[in-house]
GROMACS .gro file of C-alpha atoms in nm:
model
  227
    1UNK     CA    1  -0.017   0.012   0.003
    2UNK     CA    2   0.132   0.362  -0.101
    3UNK     CA    3   0.236   0.543   0.220
    4UNK     CA    4  -0.027   0.790   0.379
    5UNK     CA    5   0.001   1.150   0.256
    6UNK     CA    6   0.125   1.389   0.508
    7UNK     CA    7  -0.112   1.573   0.747
    8UNK     CA    8   0.036   1.904   0.694
    9UNK     CA    9  -0.169   2.267   0.816
   10UNK     CA   10  -0.011   2.532   0.599
   11UNK     CA   11  -0.115   2.880   0.824
   12UNK     CA   12  -0.097   3.167   0.524
   13UNK     CA   13  -0.281   3.453   0.443
   14UNK     CA   14  -0.560   3.485   0.183
   15UNK     CA   15  -0.352   3.691   0.008
   16UNK     CA   16  -0.138   3.470  -0.060
   17UNK     CA   17  -0.393   3.224  -0.188
   18UNK     CA   18  -0.536   3.420  -0.444
   19UNK     CA   19  -0.495   3.255  -0.822
   20UNK     CA   20  -0.256   3.539  -0.912
   21UNK     CA   21   0.002   3.497  -0.650
   22UNK     CA   22   0.350   3.325  -0.656
   23UNK     CA   23   0.209   3.092  -0.381
   24UNK     CA   24  -0.096   2.947  -0.596
   25UNK     CA   25   0.111   2.664  -0.771
   26UNK     CA   26   0.287   2.570  -0.415
   27UNK     CA   27  -0.043   2.544  -0.299
   28UNK     CA   28  -0.173   2.326  -0.521
   29UNK     CA   29   0.109   2.116  -0.534
   30UNK     CA   30   0.116   2.068  -0.120
   31UNK     CA   31  -0.273   2.000  -0.187
   32UNK     CA   32  -0.175   1.730  -0.436
   33UNK     CA   33   0.085   1.520  -0.226
   34UNK     CA   34  -0.040   1.626   0.156
   35UNK     CA   35  -0.359   1.592   0.331
   36UNK     CA   36  -0.373   1.984   0.325
   37UNK     CA   37  -0.578   2.195   0.594
   38UNK     CA   38  -0.545   2.573   0.507
   39UNK     CA   39  -0.542   2.805   0.828
   40UNK     CA   40  -0.587   3.169   0.828
   41UNK     CA   41  -0.576   3.460   1.075
   42UNK     CA   42  -0.928   3.452   1.218
   43UNK     CA   43  -1.167   3.664   1.122
   44UNK     CA   44  -1.058   3.613   0.770
   45UNK     CA   45  -1.155   3.233   0.730
   46UNK     CA   46  -1.361   3.102   0.444
   47UNK     CA   47  -1.505   2.786   0.290
   48UNK     CA   48  -1.202   2.569   0.292
   49UNK     CA   49  -1.001   2.789   0.524
   50UNK     CA   50  -1.012   2.724   0.854
   51UNK     CA   51  -0.964   3.001   1.151
   52UNK     CA   52  -0.613   2.992   1.318
   53UNK     CA   53  -0.808   2.992   1.648
   54UNK     CA   54  -0.890   2.639   1.579
   55UNK     CA   55  -0.539   2.491   1.498
   56UNK     CA   56  -0.487   2.171   1.692
   57UNK     CA   57  -0.097   2.091   1.629
   58UNK     CA   58  -0.135   1.732   1.727
   59UNK     CA   59  -0.441   1.679   1.449
   60UNK     CA   60  -0.123   1.721   1.214
   61UNK     CA   61   0.247   1.561   1.143
   62UNK     CA   62   0.335   1.928   0.987
   63UNK     CA   63   0.259   2.293   1.020
   64UNK     CA   64   0.401   2.540   0.767
   65UNK     CA   65   0.394   2.932   0.821
   66UNK     CA   66   0.413   3.091   0.470
   67UNK     CA   67   0.586   3.388   0.645
   68UNK     CA   68   0.626   3.739   0.447
   69UNK     CA   69   0.750   4.053   0.588
   70UNK     CA   70   0.418   4.208   0.608
   71UNK     CA   71   0.138   4.338   0.863
   72UNK     CA   72  -0.118   4.050   0.701
   73UNK     CA   73   0.143   3.768   0.839
   74UNK     CA   74   0.125   3.953   1.219
   75UNK     CA   75  -0.100   3.692   1.346
   76UNK     CA   76   0.171   3.410   1.277
   77UNK     CA   77   0.432   3.504   1.557
   78UNK     CA   78   0.289   3.400   1.877
   79UNK     CA   79   0.141   3.095   1.700
   80UNK     CA   80   0.540   3.038   1.586
   81UNK     CA   81   0.631   3.103   1.946
   82UNK     CA   82   0.379   2.880   2.128
   83UNK     CA   83   0.359   2.565   1.843
   84UNK     CA   84   0.686   2.563   1.632
   85UNK     CA   85   0.668   2.417   1.319
   86UNK     CA   86   0.826   2.498   0.972
   87UNK     CA   87   0.840   2.841   0.839
   88UNK     CA   88   0.929   2.961   0.556
   89UNK     CA   89   1.167   3.256   0.584
   90UNK     CA   90   1.191   3.495   0.324
   91UNK     CA   91   1.490   3.729   0.436
   92UNK     CA   92   1.650   3.783   0.746
   93UNK     CA   93   1.511   4.124   0.844
   94UNK     CA   94   1.101   4.106   0.949
   95UNK     CA   95   1.058   4.497   1.089
   96UNK     CA   96   0.710   4.544   0.922
   97UNK     CA   97   0.616   4.219   1.044
   98UNK     CA   98   0.721   4.264   1.429
   99UNK     CA   99   0.584   4.655   1.443
  100UNK     CA  100   0.280   4.492   1.307
  101UNK     CA  101   0.241   4.224   1.531
  102UNK     CA  102   0.402   4.478   1.865
  103UNK     CA  103   0.255   4.828   1.805
  104UNK     CA  104   0.421   4.944   2.130
  105UNK     CA  105   0.745   4.961   1.874
  106UNK     CA  106   0.630   5.250   1.741
  107UNK     CA  107   0.661   5.447   2.060
  108UNK     CA  108   0.865   5.474   2.336
  109UNK     CA  109   0.805   5.266   2.650
  110UNK     CA  110   0.843   5.009   2.861
  111UNK     CA  111   0.628   4.762   2.664
  112UNK     CA  112   0.821   4.904   2.368
  113UNK     CA  113   1.135   4.819   2.535
  114UNK     CA  114   1.008   4.438   2.591
  115UNK     CA  115   0.931   4.379   2.230
  116UNK     CA  116   1.221   4.536   2.089
  117UNK     CA  117   1.447   4.313   2.347
  118UNK     CA  118   1.247   4.006   2.262
  119UNK     CA  119   1.281   4.044   1.891
  120UNK     CA  120   1.605   4.198   1.839
  121UNK     CA  121   1.847   4.109   2.168
  122UNK     CA  122   2.014   4.370   2.355
  123UNK     CA  123   2.217   4.534   2.042
  124UNK     CA  124   1.900   4.604   1.838
  125UNK     CA  125   1.699   4.706   2.156
  126UNK     CA  126   1.942   4.983   2.226
  127UNK     CA  127   1.928   5.082   1.853
  128UNK     CA  128   1.551   5.112   1.853
  129UNK     CA  129   1.574   5.325   2.148
  130UNK     CA  130   1.812   5.571   2.021
  131UNK     CA  131   1.602   5.596   1.692
  132UNK     CA  132   1.290   5.619   1.909
  133UNK     CA  133   1.393   5.880   2.131
  134UNK     CA  134   1.500   6.088   1.818
  135UNK     CA  135   1.151   6.016   1.703
  136UNK     CA  136   1.255   5.841   1.400
  137UNK     CA  137   1.144   5.497   1.269
  138UNK     CA  138   1.424   5.259   1.356
  139UNK     CA  139   1.576   5.112   1.059
  140UNK     CA  140   1.833   4.841   0.984
  141UNK     CA  141   1.695   4.606   1.280
  142UNK     CA  142   1.626   4.210   1.200
  143UNK     CA  143   1.361   4.209   1.473
  144UNK     CA  144   1.348   3.819   1.423
  145UNK     CA  145   1.373   3.636   1.705
  146UNK     CA  146   0.992   3.512   1.750
  147UNK     CA  147   1.055   3.315   1.417
  148UNK     CA  148   1.453   3.258   1.431
  149UNK     CA  149   1.452   3.124   1.771
  150UNK     CA  150   1.097   2.938   1.790
  151UNK     CA  151   1.047   2.753   1.464
  152UNK     CA  152   1.161   2.392   1.476
  153UNK     CA  153   1.270   2.393   1.085
  154UNK     CA  154   1.296   2.616   0.765
  155UNK     CA  155   1.239   2.639   0.430
  156UNK     CA  156   1.448   2.934   0.253
  157UNK     CA  157   1.495   3.044  -0.120
  158UNK     CA  158   1.831   3.235   0.000
  159UNK     CA  159   2.080   2.986   0.008
  160UNK     CA  160   2.278   3.265   0.261
  161UNK     CA  161   1.983   3.219   0.544
  162UNK     CA  162   2.122   2.909   0.629
  163UNK     CA  163   2.401   2.973   0.811
  164UNK     CA  164   2.283   3.269   0.959
  165UNK     CA  165   1.994   3.029   1.108
  166UNK     CA  166   2.274   2.816   1.272
  167UNK     CA  167   2.464   3.075   1.445
  168UNK     CA  168   2.186   3.245   1.564
  169UNK     CA  169   1.995   2.903   1.697
  170UNK     CA  170   2.351   2.743   1.807
  171UNK     CA  171   2.185   2.421   1.792
  172UNK     CA  172   2.127   2.157   1.474
  173UNK     CA  173   1.828   2.289   1.276
  174UNK     CA  174   1.643   2.116   0.964
  175UNK     CA  175   1.706   2.370   0.673
  176UNK     CA  176   1.601   2.341   0.305
  177UNK     CA  177   1.688   2.553   0.042
  178UNK     CA  178   1.366   2.542  -0.200
  179UNK     CA  179   1.258   2.710  -0.482
  180UNK     CA  180   0.879   2.924  -0.518
  181UNK     CA  181   0.751   2.765  -0.888
  182UNK     CA  182   0.544   2.546  -1.041
  183UNK     CA  183   0.765   2.273  -1.016
  184UNK     CA  184   0.875   2.281  -0.669
  185UNK     CA  185   0.627   2.160  -0.487
  186UNK     CA  186   0.630   1.828  -0.474
  187UNK     CA  187   0.982   1.870  -0.319
  188UNK     CA  188   0.847   2.111  -0.077
  189UNK     CA  189   0.608   1.850   0.036
  190UNK     CA  190   0.919   1.587   0.055
  191UNK     CA  191   1.145   1.829   0.252
  192UNK     CA  192   0.850   1.895   0.509
  193UNK     CA  193   0.764   1.491   0.519
  194UNK     CA  194   1.146   1.484   0.664
  195UNK     CA  195   1.117   1.729   0.892
  196UNK     CA  196   1.025   1.701   1.319
  197UNK     CA  197   0.699   1.691   1.393
  198UNK     CA  198   0.588   2.072   1.567
  199UNK     CA  199   0.762   2.124   1.925
  200UNK     CA  200   0.386   2.163   2.038
  201UNK     CA  201   0.277   1.811   1.914
  202UNK     CA  202   0.609   1.663   2.086
  203UNK     CA  203   0.536   1.837   2.384
  204UNK     CA  204   0.143   1.747   2.472
  205UNK     CA  205   0.330   1.388   2.435
  206UNK     CA  206   0.576   1.495   2.704
  207UNK     CA  207   0.329   1.700   2.900
  208UNK     CA  208   0.096   1.347   2.920
  209UNK     CA  209   0.323   1.168   3.059
  210UNK     CA  210   0.455   1.406   3.299
  211UNK     CA  211   0.058   1.442   3.410
  212UNK     CA  212   0.010   1.076   3.427
  213UNK     CA  213   0.329   1.064   3.630
  214UNK     CA  214   0.178   1.312   3.853
  215UNK     CA  215  -0.117   1.153   3.886
  216UNK     CA  216   0.000   0.796   3.996
  217UNK     CA  217   0.274   0.975   4.232
  218UNK     CA  218  -0.072   1.150   4.403
  219UNK     CA  219  -0.272   0.844   4.427
  220UNK     CA  220   0.031   0.643   4.593
  221UNK     CA  221   0.070   0.950   4.839
  222UNK     CA  222  -0.336   0.943   4.945
  223UNK     CA  223  -0.279   0.554   4.948
  224UNK     CA  224   0.003   0.594   5.226
  225UNK     CA  225  -0.181   0.835   5.404
  226UNK     CA  226  -0.515   0.606   5.432
  227UNK     CA  227  -0.304   0.315   5.595
   0.00000   0.00000   0.00000
């Protein structure tokens, strides 16, 4: 019997699903080679597109975030931090994405400083503070750590991103260089099938075992107390 198709959740935007988008051929190929569920931002769902709010990581073997440096993708950042998965990373710098996800970055304040530090680290946070104090919009900042440090694996078009990802993460990380073209969809499916499950799926299994161990210890303790 042929193997079961990969159960894949594709987290994307309605704009990327438009037939005129360069992603149309990739989405069609993934639907052909995978058991595909399409997930969009809550409030933008429609026929064949479910809400991000109802995404259940353990129902899928892989989760793919089609990310662009645009405000439309801002809803993906807390999802990536929470559940992991595979990210298509278009570029290293993601300032528009971070600014849309964290509007506090537009002005001085403790919350802005917190998000600048979390998304860019100490050096970028200092650069953000200097520019913002002058009333300028910060430039030249990557602000990408919610993506770079919290995804489990990556698909990139620019091969130069691979060593930067490995240096930033300082751990073994599955990374594949891909194309966005009508002929590339099958290769995307192959790469995704070889990547690890999303962190949240693995964590759920670990948490279940921890909770079961806790229940057993509690039962044993109660039994001793009743003696």
